[in-house]
C-alpha cells in the first residue's frame, strides 16, 4: 500500500501518470463520476484549512465517493489527548483513504506507520504539502504544455515558503529548467535548498532583488507572501514590501504567455487589478487542485477507470 | 598501569580520549554485574591518546550505539583469551531511541509511545536527520 507523505515519494513517471489522469478527468469528468462509489475519504484536519479540505472533499464527491471527518482539533479526539496513531487506527476501520492535516511536522508519517489504509499528507506544519506541489505541477503542465525548458521565477519569501522549496525540488527533476530567485536579502532561498536541488544538479539560476528587472525572461512567475513577522523591524518591511507586490505596471514587460501563480490565500502581494489579466492563473490553479487530488485518490485506491 | 587480559568478553578499543565515560553511560554498563574496566588516556601510536573499555563477560552490546558515539573504535570479541571476532564499525543507517529530536514543532514532542528514529543522511559528514521532521540531529 502506498501513502503520499512527501512529493519525493512519487517518481517522475508517477507524477506524469497523475497529470495524464487529471487531464483526462478534466476532459471527460462524466467517465469518472462513479469511480469511487461506496468508497469513503476521511479528512482528518487537526488544524483548520478550509480550502484544502474542501478541495479534497470536492475531489472525492466528484468521483462518486463519500466523505467524513473533522475540520479542527477542537472537535476531535485529539483534544482529549488521543494520539495520532490511535486516531488513525480507529479511522482505518471507517474509511478507505485518509487526507490528514496536522500542525506538527511528521504527523502524517506517524499516521502512515499505523494505518491500514492510504494516508495523504494534506500539510504538516511548515514541513511538507505534497498535494499543493502536485497542484502547481498540473497547473504548469496544463497551462504551458510541458515542464522542460521553462524559466521559473519564484518571488517573495523564498526562505520560509515551503511551497517554493517543494516546487524547486519537483521542477529540478526536469530537463532545461531554469530558476530565477527573486527576494529581499532577508528572505533568500536557504543554502541547503539551493545546494541540493539547484547547484548539485547543475541547474542554471539567477538571484535578483528586483522583480521588474527579470520579468521579461520568465515563463512562470510564482508569487508568495512577504509577511510582516519575518522582519526584524517595521521600516525594513515597509521599505521592501512594495517591491514584491505584483501590479499591472510590473507585468508590462512580461511575456505574453507567462503565467502568474500563487498558492493562495493572497493578502496584498498581487494587486486585484491583475486578476483580469489572462496571465493571472491563481484561481485556475485552485481549480486544477481538485483534479490532481482526484487522480491521486484513484491511484492510491488502485481504482482503474 | 596494567589491567589483566580478559577471558570471555568484549574489548572496545580506539575510543577517542575522553569519550569512554560517555559511551559507558550510554551503553548502561553500570547496570552490569560483571567486571568492567575503563581505561583513559592510554598511549596509542595511532591516536596519541585513547580510551579503552573492557567488559569481562560475554554480553550483547548495542553496536549501533557504539558506532554512533565512536565511529573509529574497534570492537573485539574475546573467547578463551583469544580474539575470535574483530567487528568493523560503520555508522548505522538508523538510530532508534538514542537521540531526541530538538525541533519543537516535531510530532515526537507530543505523540505518546513514539520511537525517536534518526536516519543517516550523509555518511561523509555523519549527519543524522529525524525521520519525521527532517531536522538535523545536534
Ligand atoms: Zn523531529
PDB file of N, CA, C and O in Angstrom, chain A residues 81-86 102-107 109-110 113 124 127-128 192, chain B residues 103-112 114 117 119 129 131-135:
ATOM      1  N   UNK A  81      -6.450  14.296  24.018  1.00  0.00           N
ATOM      2  CA  UNK A  81      -5.118  13.725  24.160  1.00  0.00           C
ATOM      3  C   UNK A  81      -4.919  12.411  23.437  1.00  0.00           C
ATOM      4  O   UNK A  81      -3.945  11.718  23.671  1.00  0.00           O
ATOM      5  N   UNK A  82      -5.856  12.036  22.557  1.00  0.00           N
ATOM      6  CA  UNK A  82      -5.651  10.796  21.815  1.00  0.00           C
ATOM      7  C   UNK A  82      -4.521  10.995  20.811  1.00  0.00           C
ATOM      8  O   UNK A  82      -4.405  12.046  20.186  1.00  0.00           O
ATOM      9  N   UNK A  83      -3.681   9.985  20.687  1.00  0.00           N
ATOM     10  CA  UNK A  83      -2.530  10.113  19.802  1.00  0.00           C
ATOM     11  C   UNK A  83      -2.959  10.003  18.347  1.00  0.00           C
ATOM     12  O   UNK A  83      -4.034   9.504  18.029  1.00  0.00           O
ATOM     13  N   UNK A  84      -2.076  10.475  17.466  1.00  0.00           N
ATOM     14  CA  UNK A  84      -2.292  10.336  16.028  1.00  0.00           C
ATOM     15  C   UNK A  84      -2.423   8.861  15.676  1.00  0.00           C
ATOM     16  O   UNK A  84      -3.299   8.458  14.912  1.00  0.00           O
ATOM     17  N   UNK A  85      -1.528   8.052  16.270  1.00  0.00           N
ATOM     18  CA  UNK A  85      -1.524   6.618  15.971  1.00  0.00           C
ATOM     19  C   UNK A  85      -2.881   5.992  16.291  1.00  0.00           C
ATOM     20  O   UNK A  85      -3.443   5.242  15.483  1.00  0.00           O
ATOM     21  N   UNK A  86      -3.444   6.306  17.461  1.00  0.00           N
ATOM     22  CA  UNK A  86      -4.729   5.723  17.858  1.00  0.00           C
ATOM     23  C   UNK A  86      -5.869   6.227  16.980  1.00  0.00           C
ATOM     24  O   UNK A  86      -6.727   5.455  16.544  1.00  0.00           O
ATOM     25  N   UNK A 102      -2.052  18.388   9.925  1.00  0.00           N
ATOM     26  CA  UNK A 102      -1.679  18.403  11.334  1.00  0.00           C
ATOM     27  C   UNK A 102      -0.653  19.511  11.563  1.00  0.00           C
ATOM     28  O   UNK A 102       0.220  19.719  10.728  1.00  0.00           O
ATOM     29  N   UNK A 103      -0.755  20.228  12.687  1.00  0.00           N
ATOM     30  CA  UNK A 103       0.231  21.297  12.915  1.00  0.00           C
ATOM     31  C   UNK A 103       1.646  20.784  13.199  1.00  0.00           C
ATOM     32  O   UNK A 103       2.608  21.521  13.037  1.00  0.00           O
ATOM     33  N   UNK A 104       1.764  19.525  13.608  1.00  0.00           N
ATOM     34  CA  UNK A 104       3.088  19.008  13.955  1.00  0.00           C
ATOM     35  C   UNK A 104       3.765  18.349  12.748  1.00  0.00           C
ATOM     36  O   UNK A 104       3.140  17.558  12.027  1.00  0.00           O
ATOM     37  N   UNK A 105       5.034  18.625  12.573  1.00  0.00           N
ATOM     38  CA  UNK A 105       5.780  18.077  11.444  1.00  0.00           C
ATOM     39  C   UNK A 105       6.000  16.572  11.634  1.00  0.00           C
ATOM     40  O   UNK A 105       6.440  16.147  12.690  1.00  0.00           O
ATOM     41  N   UNK A 106       5.662  15.814  10.613  1.00  0.00           N
ATOM     42  CA  UNK A 106       5.866  14.365  10.682  1.00  0.00           C
ATOM     43  C   UNK A 106       4.642  13.578  11.128  1.00  0.00           C
ATOM     44  O   UNK A 106       4.668  12.353  11.119  1.00  0.00           O
ATOM     45  N   UNK A 107       3.564  14.288  11.517  1.00  0.00           N
ATOM     46  CA  UNK A 107       2.364  13.582  11.982  1.00  0.00           C
ATOM     47  C   UNK A 107       1.806  12.614  10.914  1.00  0.00           C
ATOM     48  O   UNK A 107       1.467  11.473  11.243  1.00  0.00           O
ATOM     49  N   UNK A 109       3.402  11.022   8.703  1.00  0.00           N
ATOM     50  CA  UNK A 109       4.276   9.855   8.610  1.00  0.00           C
ATOM     51  C   UNK A 109       3.972   8.882   9.758  1.00  0.00           C
ATOM     52  O   UNK A 109       3.910   7.671   9.552  1.00  0.00           O
ATOM     53  N   UNK A 110       3.769   9.427  10.953  1.00  0.00           N
ATOM     54  CA  UNK A 110       3.375   8.578  12.084  1.00  0.00           C
ATOM     55  C   UNK A 110       2.074   7.858  11.731  1.00  0.00           C
ATOM     56  O   UNK A 110       1.929   6.652  11.949  1.00  0.00           O
ATOM     57  N   UNK A 113       2.433   4.898   9.552  1.00  0.00           N
ATOM     58  CA  UNK A 113       3.016   3.719  10.202  1.00  0.00           C
ATOM     59  C   UNK A 113       1.957   2.896  10.945  1.00  0.00           C
ATOM     60  O   UNK A 113       2.218   1.755  11.321  1.00  0.00           O
ATOM     61  N   UNK A 124       1.737  19.260   6.886  1.00  0.00           N
ATOM     62  CA  UNK A 124       2.146  19.035   8.287  1.00  0.00           C
ATOM     63  C   UNK A 124       3.040  20.183   8.737  1.00  0.00           C
ATOM     64  O   UNK A 124       4.244  20.163   8.564  1.00  0.00           O
ATOM     65  N   UNK A 127       6.336  21.803   7.090  1.00  0.00           N
ATOM     66  CA  UNK A 127       7.173  20.725   6.578  1.00  0.00           C
ATOM     67  C   UNK A 127       6.832  20.391   5.127  1.00  0.00           C
ATOM     68  O   UNK A 127       7.411  20.958   4.219  1.00  0.00           O
ATOM     69  N   UNK A 128       5.868  19.511   4.891  1.00  0.00           N
ATOM     70  CA  UNK A 128       5.505  19.120   3.522  1.00  0.00           C
ATOM     71  C   UNK A 128       4.055  19.442   3.207  1.00  0.00           C
ATOM     72  O   UNK A 128       3.205  19.451   4.105  1.00  0.00           O
ATOM     73  N   UNK A 192      20.831  25.221   1.869  1.00  0.00           N
ATOM     74  CA  UNK A 192      20.764  23.782   1.591  1.00  0.00           C
ATOM     75  C   UNK A 192      19.807  23.467   0.454  1.00  0.00           C
ATOM     76  O   UNK A 192      20.031  22.543  -0.307  1.00  0.00           O
TER      77      UNK A 192
ATOM     78  N   UNK B 103      13.443  19.655  17.514  1.00  0.00           N
ATOM     79  CA  UNK B 103      12.517  20.568  16.836  1.00  0.00           C
ATOM     80  C   UNK B 103      11.200  20.633  17.621  1.00  0.00           C
ATOM     81  O   UNK B 103      10.489  19.632  17.722  1.00  0.00           O
ATOM     82  N   UNK B 104      10.872  21.814  18.174  1.00  0.00           N
ATOM     83  CA  UNK B 104       9.654  21.901  18.995  1.00  0.00           C
ATOM     84  C   UNK B 104       8.369  21.652  18.194  1.00  0.00           C
ATOM     85  O   UNK B 104       7.329  21.364  18.785  1.00  0.00           O
ATOM     86  N   UNK B 105       8.449  21.747  16.872  1.00  0.00           N
ATOM     87  CA  UNK B 105       7.263  21.515  16.046  1.00  0.00           C
ATOM     88  C   UNK B 105       7.163  20.061  15.582  1.00  0.00           C
ATOM     89  O   UNK B 105       6.289  19.712  14.804  1.00  0.00           O
ATOM     90  N   UNK B 106       8.076  19.212  16.050  1.00  0.00           N
ATOM     91  CA  UNK B 106       8.086  17.810  15.600  1.00  0.00           C
ATOM     92  C   UNK B 106       7.014  17.006  16.335  1.00  0.00           C
ATOM     93  O   UNK B 106       6.778  17.201  17.524  1.00  0.00           O
ATOM     94  N   UNK B 107       6.396  16.085  15.619  1.00  0.00           N
ATOM     95  CA  UNK B 107       5.346  15.233  16.194  1.00  0.00           C
ATOM     96  C   UNK B 107       5.870  14.428  17.393  1.00  0.00           C
ATOM     97  O   UNK B 107       5.108  14.086  18.305  1.00  0.00           O
ATOM     98  N   UNK B 108       7.185  14.168  17.441  1.00  0.00           N
ATOM     99  CA  UNK B 108       7.730  13.388  18.560  1.00  0.00           C
ATOM    100  C   UNK B 108       7.594  14.126  19.896  1.00  0.00           C
ATOM    101  O   UNK B 108       7.703  13.508  20.947  1.00  0.00           O
ATOM    102  N   UNK B 109       7.352  15.458  19.847  1.00  0.00           N
ATOM    103  CA  UNK B 109       7.221  16.204  21.100  1.00  0.00           C
ATOM    104  C   UNK B 109       5.854  15.993  21.751  1.00  0.00           C
ATOM    105  O   UNK B 109       5.687  16.280  22.929  1.00  0.00           O
ATOM    106  N   UNK B 110       4.869  15.511  20.979  1.00  0.00           N
ATOM    107  CA  UNK B 110       3.536  15.354  21.560  1.00  0.00           C
ATOM    108  C   UNK B 110       2.987  13.934  21.510  1.00  0.00           C
ATOM    109  O   UNK B 110       2.169  13.554  22.338  1.00  0.00           O
ATOM    110  N   UNK B 111       3.405  13.170  20.523  1.00  0.00           N
ATOM    111  CA  UNK B 111       2.837  11.836  20.345  1.00  0.00           C
ATOM    112  C   UNK B 111       3.378  10.877  21.412  1.00  0.00           C
ATOM    113  O   UNK B 111       4.586  10.768  21.615  1.00  0.00           O
ATOM    114  N   UNK B 112       2.436  10.183  22.083  1.00  0.00           N
ATOM    115  CA  UNK B 112       2.880   9.241  23.111  1.00  0.00           C
ATOM    116  C   UNK B 112       3.356   7.932  22.499  1.00  0.00           C
ATOM    117  O   UNK B 112       2.861   7.521  21.470  1.00  0.00           O
ATOM    118  N   UNK B 114       5.986   7.078  20.985  1.00  0.00           N
ATOM    119  CA  UNK B 114       6.617   7.106  19.669  1.00  0.00           C
ATOM    120  C   UNK B 114       8.118   6.837  19.818  1.00  0.00           C
ATOM    121  O   UNK B 114       8.725   7.255  20.808  1.00  0.00           O
ATOM    122  N   UNK B 117      13.412   8.116  15.932  1.00  0.00           N
ATOM    123  CA  UNK B 117      14.225   7.450  14.909  1.00  0.00           C
ATOM    124  C   UNK B 117      14.951   8.502  14.064  1.00  0.00           C
ATOM    125  O   UNK B 117      14.336   9.454  13.585  1.00  0.00           O
ATOM    126  N   UNK B 119      17.765   8.938  10.766  1.00  0.00           N
ATOM    127  CA  UNK B 119      18.351   8.211   9.635  1.00  0.00           C
ATOM    128  C   UNK B 119      19.640   8.918   9.215  1.00  0.00           C
ATOM    129  O   UNK B 119      19.717  10.150   9.242  1.00  0.00           O
ATOM    130  N   UNK B 129      19.288  12.788  10.451  1.00  0.00           N
ATOM    131  CA  UNK B 129      18.082  13.620  10.489  1.00  0.00           C
ATOM    132  C   UNK B 129      16.906  12.822  11.027  1.00  0.00           C
ATOM    133  O   UNK B 129      16.773  11.632  10.756  1.00  0.00           O
ATOM    134  N   UNK B 131      13.480  11.180  11.189  1.00  0.00           N
ATOM    135  CA  UNK B 131      12.719  10.658  10.047  1.00  0.00           C
ATOM    136  C   UNK B 131      11.362  11.337   9.928  1.00  0.00           C
ATOM    137  O   UNK B 131      10.739  11.310   8.883  1.00  0.00           O
ATOM    138  N   UNK B 132      10.879  11.939  11.011  1.00  0.00           N
ATOM    139  CA  UNK B 132       9.552  12.549  10.974  1.00  0.00           C
ATOM    140  C   UNK B 132       9.595  13.972  10.408  1.00  0.00           C
ATOM    141  O   UNK B 132       8.779  14.327   9.570  1.00  0.00           O
ATOM    142  N   UNK B 133      10.533  14.781  10.893  1.00  0.00           N
ATOM    143  CA  UNK B 133      10.514  16.195  10.514  1.00  0.00           C
ATOM    144  C   UNK B 133      11.759  16.634   9.748  1.00  0.00           C
ATOM    145  O   UNK B 133      11.866  17.797   9.370  1.00  0.00           O
ATOM    146  N   UNK B 134      12.710  15.713   9.523  1.00  0.00           N
ATOM    147  CA  UNK B 134      13.938  16.008   8.776  1.00  0.00           C
ATOM    148  C   UNK B 134      14.884  16.985   9.453  1.00  0.00           C
ATOM    149  O   UNK B 134      15.794  17.500   8.807  1.00  0.00           O
ATOM    150  N   UNK B 135      14.659  17.249  10.737  1.00  0.00           N
ATOM    151  CA  UNK B 135      15.577  18.155  11.425  1.00  0.00           C
ATOM    152  C   UNK B 135      16.893  17.440  11.724  1.00  0.00           C
ATOM    153  O   UNK B 135      16.901  16.275  12.096  1.00  0.00           O
TER     154      UNK B 135
END
